CSV table of C-alpha atoms in Angstrom, one decimal:
chain,number,residue,atom,x,y,z
A,1,ALA,CA,119.0,100.4,88.0
A,2,GLN,CA,116.7,100.7,90.9
A,3,SER,CA,115.4,97.6,92.6
A,4,VAL,CA,113.2,96.7,95.6
A,5,THR,CA,113.8,93.5,97.6
A,6,GLN,CA,111.3,91.9,99.9
A,7,PRO,CA,113.3,89.0,101.4
A,8,ASP,CA,110.3,87.1,102.8
A,9,ILE,CA,108.0,85.5,100.3
A,10,HIS,CA,105.6,84.1,102.9
A,11,ILE,CA,105.1,84.9,106.5
A,12,THR,CA,102.7,83.2,108.9
A,13,VAL,CA,101.6,84.9,112.1
A,14,SER,CA,99.1,84.2,114.8
A,15,GLU,CA,96.2,86.5,115.2
A,16,GLY,CA,97.0,89.1,117.8
A,17,ALA,CA,100.8,88.7,117.3
A,18,SER,CA,103.0,91.5,115.8
A,19,LEU,CA,104.0,91.6,112.2
A,20,GLU,CA,107.0,93.1,110.5
A,21,LEU,CA,107.6,93.0,106.7
A,22,ARG,CA,111.0,93.8,105.4
A,23,CYS,CA,111.8,96.0,102.4
A,24,ASN,CA,115.2,97.1,101.0
A,25,TYR,CA,115.7,99.3,98.0
A,26,SER,CA,118.6,100.2,95.8
A,27,TYR,CA,118.4,103.6,94.3
A,28,GLY,CA,120.7,106.6,93.6
A,29,ALA,CA,118.8,109.0,95.8
A,30,THR,CA,116.0,108.5,98.3
A,31,PRO,CA,112.9,107.9,96.3
A,32,TYR,CA,109.3,108.1,97.3
A,33,LEU,CA,108.5,104.9,99.3
A,34,PHE,CA,105.2,103.1,99.5
A,35,TRP,CA,103.5,100.0,100.9
A,36,TYR,CA,100.5,98.5,99.2
A,37,VAL,CA,98.3,95.6,100.1
A,38,GLN,CA,96.5,93.3,97.7
A,39,SER,CA,93.6,90.9,98.5
A,40,PRO,CA,93.0,88.0,96.2
A,41,GLY,CA,91.7,89.1,92.8
A,42,GLN,CA,91.8,92.7,93.8
A,43,GLY,CA,93.8,95.8,92.9
A,44,LEU,CA,96.4,97.4,95.2
A,45,GLN,CA,95.4,99.6,98.2
A,46,LEU,CA,97.8,102.2,99.5
A,47,LEU,CA,98.7,101.6,103.1
A,48,LEU,CA,101.2,104.4,103.6
A,49,LYS,CA,103.8,106.5,101.9
A,50,TYR,CA,107.1,108.3,102.8
A,51,PHE,CA,108.4,111.4,101.0
A,52,SER,CA,110.5,113.2,103.6
A,53,GLY,CA,110.6,114.3,107.2
A,54,ASP,CA,109.6,112.1,110.1
A,55,THR,CA,111.0,108.6,109.4
A,56,LEU,CA,108.2,106.8,111.2
A,57,VAL,CA,105.1,106.9,109.0
A,58,GLN,CA,101.6,106.0,110.1
A,59,GLY,CA,99.1,104.5,107.7
A,60,ILE,CA,95.7,103.0,107.5
A,61,LYS,CA,94.5,99.8,109.2
A,62,GLY,CA,96.9,100.3,112.1
A,63,PHE,CA,100.1,99.9,110.0
A,64,GLU,CA,103.3,101.9,110.3
A,65,ALA,CA,106.6,101.9,108.5
A,66,GLU,CA,110.0,103.2,109.4
A,67,PHE,CA,112.4,104.6,106.9
A,68,LYS,CA,116.1,104.0,107.6
A,69,ARG,CA,118.4,105.8,105.2
A,70,SER,CA,121.6,104.1,106.4
A,71,GLN,CA,120.1,100.7,105.7
A,72,SER,CA,118.0,101.6,102.6
A,73,SER,CA,115.1,100.0,104.3
A,74,PHE,CA,111.4,100.8,104.7
A,75,ASN,CA,110.0,98.1,106.9
A,76,LEU,CA,106.3,97.7,107.6
A,77,ARG,CA,104.9,96.9,111.1
A,78,LYS,CA,101.7,96.2,112.8
A,79,PRO,CA,101.5,95.6,116.6
A,80,SER,CA,98.5,93.2,116.6
A,81,VAL,CA,97.4,91.3,113.4
A,82,HIS,CA,93.8,90.6,112.6
A,83,TRP,CA,92.6,87.8,110.5
A,84,SER,CA,91.5,90.3,107.8
A,85,ASP,CA,95.2,91.3,107.4
A,86,ALA,CA,95.8,88.1,105.4
A,87,ALA,CA,96.8,89.4,102.0
A,88,GLU,CA,99.9,90.1,99.9
A,89,TYR,CA,101.9,93.2,100.7
A,90,PHE,CA,104.1,95.1,98.2
A,91,CYS,CA,106.8,97.6,98.9
A,92,ALA,CA,107.3,100.1,96.0
A,93,VAL,CA,109.6,103.0,95.2
A,94,ALA,CA,109.2,105.9,92.7
A,95,PRO,CA,111.7,108.5,91.6
A,96,LYS,CA,111.3,112.0,92.7
A,97,ALA,CA,112.2,113.2,89.3
A,98,ALA,CA,109.6,114.0,86.7
A,99,GLY,CA,107.3,111.1,85.8
A,100,ASN,CA,105.5,108.5,87.7
A,101,LYS,CA,106.9,105.0,87.6
A,102,LEU,CA,106.6,102.6,90.5
A,103,THR,CA,109.1,99.8,90.9
A,104,PHE,CA,107.7,97.0,93.1
A,105,GLY,CA,109.2,94.3,95.3
A,106,GLY,CA,108.2,90.7,94.7
A,107,GLY,CA,105.6,90.9,97.5
A,108,THR,CA,105.2,89.1,100.8
A,109,ARG,CA,102.2,86.9,101.4
A,110,VAL,CA,100.9,87.0,104.9
A,111,LEU,CA,98.9,84.1,106.4
A,112,VAL,CA,97.1,84.6,109.7
A,113,LYS,CA,96.6,81.7,112.0
A,114,PRO,CA,93.6,81.7,114.3
B,1,LYS,CA,84.4,110.3,94.8
B,2,ALA,CA,84.6,107.4,92.3
B,3,GLY,CA,87.8,105.4,92.2
B,4,VAL,CA,89.8,104.2,89.3
B,5,THR,CA,87.6,102.2,87.0
B,6,GLN,CA,88.9,99.5,84.7
B,7,THR,CA,86.9,97.7,82.1
B,8,PRO,CA,86.3,95.0,81.4
B,9,ARG,CA,87.1,93.0,84.5
B,10,TYR,CA,87.7,89.7,82.7
B,11,LEU,CA,88.7,88.9,79.1
B,12,ILE,CA,89.4,85.7,77.3
B,13,LYS,CA,91.2,86.0,74.0
B,14,THR,CA,92.8,83.7,71.5
B,15,ARG,CA,96.5,83.8,70.5
B,16,GLY,CA,97.1,86.2,67.7
B,17,GLN,CA,94.1,88.5,68.5
B,18,GLN,CA,94.4,92.0,69.8
B,19,VAL,CA,92.8,93.5,72.9
B,20,THR,CA,92.0,96.9,74.2
B,21,LEU,CA,91.7,97.7,77.9
B,22,SER,CA,90.2,100.8,79.4
B,23,CYS,CA,91.0,102.9,82.5
B,24,SER,CA,89.1,105.9,83.8
B,25,PRO,CA,91.1,107.7,86.5
B,26,ILE,CA,89.9,109.5,89.5
B,27,SER,CA,88.4,112.9,88.5
B,28,GLY,CA,91.2,115.5,88.4
B,29,HIS,CA,94.0,113.0,88.1
B,30,ARG,CA,96.0,113.6,85.0
B,31,SER,CA,98.6,110.8,85.3
B,32,VAL,CA,97.7,107.3,84.3
B,33,SER,CA,100.1,104.4,84.6
B,34,TRP,CA,99.7,100.8,83.5
B,35,TYR,CA,101.2,97.7,85.2
B,36,GLN,CA,101.2,94.0,84.3
B,37,GLN,CA,101.1,91.5,87.1
B,38,THR,CA,102.0,87.8,86.6
B,39,PRO,CA,103.0,85.1,89.1
B,40,GLY,CA,106.4,84.7,87.5
B,41,GLN,CA,107.4,88.4,86.9
B,42,GLY,CA,105.4,90.2,89.6
B,43,LEU,CA,104.3,93.7,89.0
B,44,GLN,CA,106.0,95.4,86.1
B,45,PHE,CA,105.6,98.9,84.8
B,46,LEU,CA,104.2,99.2,81.2
B,47,PHE,CA,103.9,103.0,80.6
B,48,GLU,CA,102.6,106.2,82.0
B,49,TYR,CA,100.6,109.0,80.4
B,50,PHE,CA,100.3,112.6,81.5
B,51,SER,CA,98.2,115.1,79.7
B,52,GLU,CA,97.9,112.8,76.7
B,53,THR,CA,101.6,112.3,76.4
B,54,GLN,CA,103.6,109.2,77.1
B,55,ARG,CA,106.0,110.2,79.8
B,56,ASN,CA,107.6,106.9,80.8
B,57,LYS,CA,107.8,103.5,79.2
B,58,GLY,CA,108.8,100.1,80.6
B,59,ASN,CA,110.6,97.3,78.9
B,60,PHE,CA,107.8,95.7,76.9
B,61,PRO,CA,107.7,94.9,73.2
B,62,GLY,CA,106.0,97.2,70.8
B,63,ARG,CA,102.9,95.0,70.8
B,64,PHE,CA,102.0,96.9,73.9
B,65,SER,CA,100.8,100.4,73.3
B,66,GLY,CA,98.6,102.9,75.0
B,67,ARG,CA,97.1,106.3,74.7
B,68,GLN,CA,95.4,108.9,76.8
B,69,PHE,CA,92.4,111.1,75.9
B,70,SER,CA,91.8,114.7,76.7
B,71,ASN,CA,89.5,113.7,79.6
B,72,SER,CA,92.5,111.7,81.0
B,73,ARG,CA,90.9,108.3,80.3
B,74,SER,CA,93.4,105.8,79.0
B,75,GLU,CA,93.4,102.7,76.9
B,76,MET,CA,96.1,100.1,76.4
B,77,ASN,CA,96.3,97.8,73.5
B,78,VAL,CA,98.1,94.5,73.0
B,79,SER,CA,98.3,93.2,69.5
B,80,THR,CA,99.2,89.7,68.3
B,81,LEU,CA,98.5,88.2,71.7
B,82,GLU,CA,100.7,85.5,73.1
B,83,LEU,CA,100.0,83.0,75.9
B,84,GLY,CA,102.5,84.8,78.1
B,85,ASP,CA,100.4,88.0,77.9
B,86,SER,CA,97.9,86.3,80.3
B,87,ALA,CA,98.0,88.5,83.4
B,88,LEU,CA,96.2,91.0,85.6
B,89,TYR,CA,96.6,94.4,84.1
B,90,LEU,CA,96.4,97.2,86.6
B,91,CYS,CA,95.9,100.9,86.0
B,92,ALA,CA,96.9,103.6,88.5
B,93,SER,CA,96.1,107.3,88.6
B,94,SER,CA,97.8,110.1,90.3
B,95,PHE,CA,97.2,113.8,90.7
B,96,GLY,CA,100.7,115.0,90.0
B,97,GLN,CA,104.1,113.6,90.8
B,98,GLY,CA,102.8,110.8,92.9
B,99,MET,CA,103.5,112.5,96.2
B,100,ASN,CA,99.8,112.0,96.9
B,101,GLY,CA,100.2,108.3,96.1
B,102,TYR,CA,98.9,106.3,93.3
B,103,THR,CA,95.4,104.9,93.3
B,104,PHE,CA,94.9,101.5,91.6
B,105,GLY,CA,91.9,100.1,89.9
B,106,SER,CA,90.8,96.5,90.4
B,107,GLY,CA,92.4,95.4,87.2
B,108,THR,CA,91.5,93.5,84.1
B,109,ARG,CA,92.2,89.8,84.1
B,110,LEU,CA,93.3,88.8,80.6
B,111,THR,CA,93.5,85.1,79.7
B,112,VAL,CA,95.0,84.2,76.3
B,113,VAL,CA,94.2,80.7,75.1
């Protein structure tokens, strides 16, 4: 069965510092890959997605992610964190076969220190 | 254009009751999926509807059911509520296979007492 692992439950970064969130997936074939962000009490907002092609994907809010097939990873990065980036981040995968079903990682909560 | 709309935003129900949640997808989106989010289990897929047909189903008991109408609006129903059903229920809509991404609503917070 497919699974998504986000090894870091919490990450604390200083404002202005760089951020990297890890995501590893286990799947029979390369699925669609996504990163979502959730602010407290809110739904999920799509940051970026990967389907094929260029392995470095640019998203909204200055985020980017790199797909590494050999490591089954899809890590999210941001060069300089803003206080408004404090939120929970979810990595998710979906099969390329018919049907839409997202499998989520457990999430990483990001705290930003002033 | 309007996003995914979920109603109501908050619900408090008593054990044993049933509840119906509603989701209106983005105009033109024919796929609607439902997810349950709890602190202990995280985000879990409930089911997906496409053109009024259930296309995928997660590992939830039969007390959880859903349907989709011809205008793509969807409802999910939970019967015989249990305390463990307390969660944030999220709906997501997609145009097709999801290659355009899935847009989520703000969710319905269900509390069972």
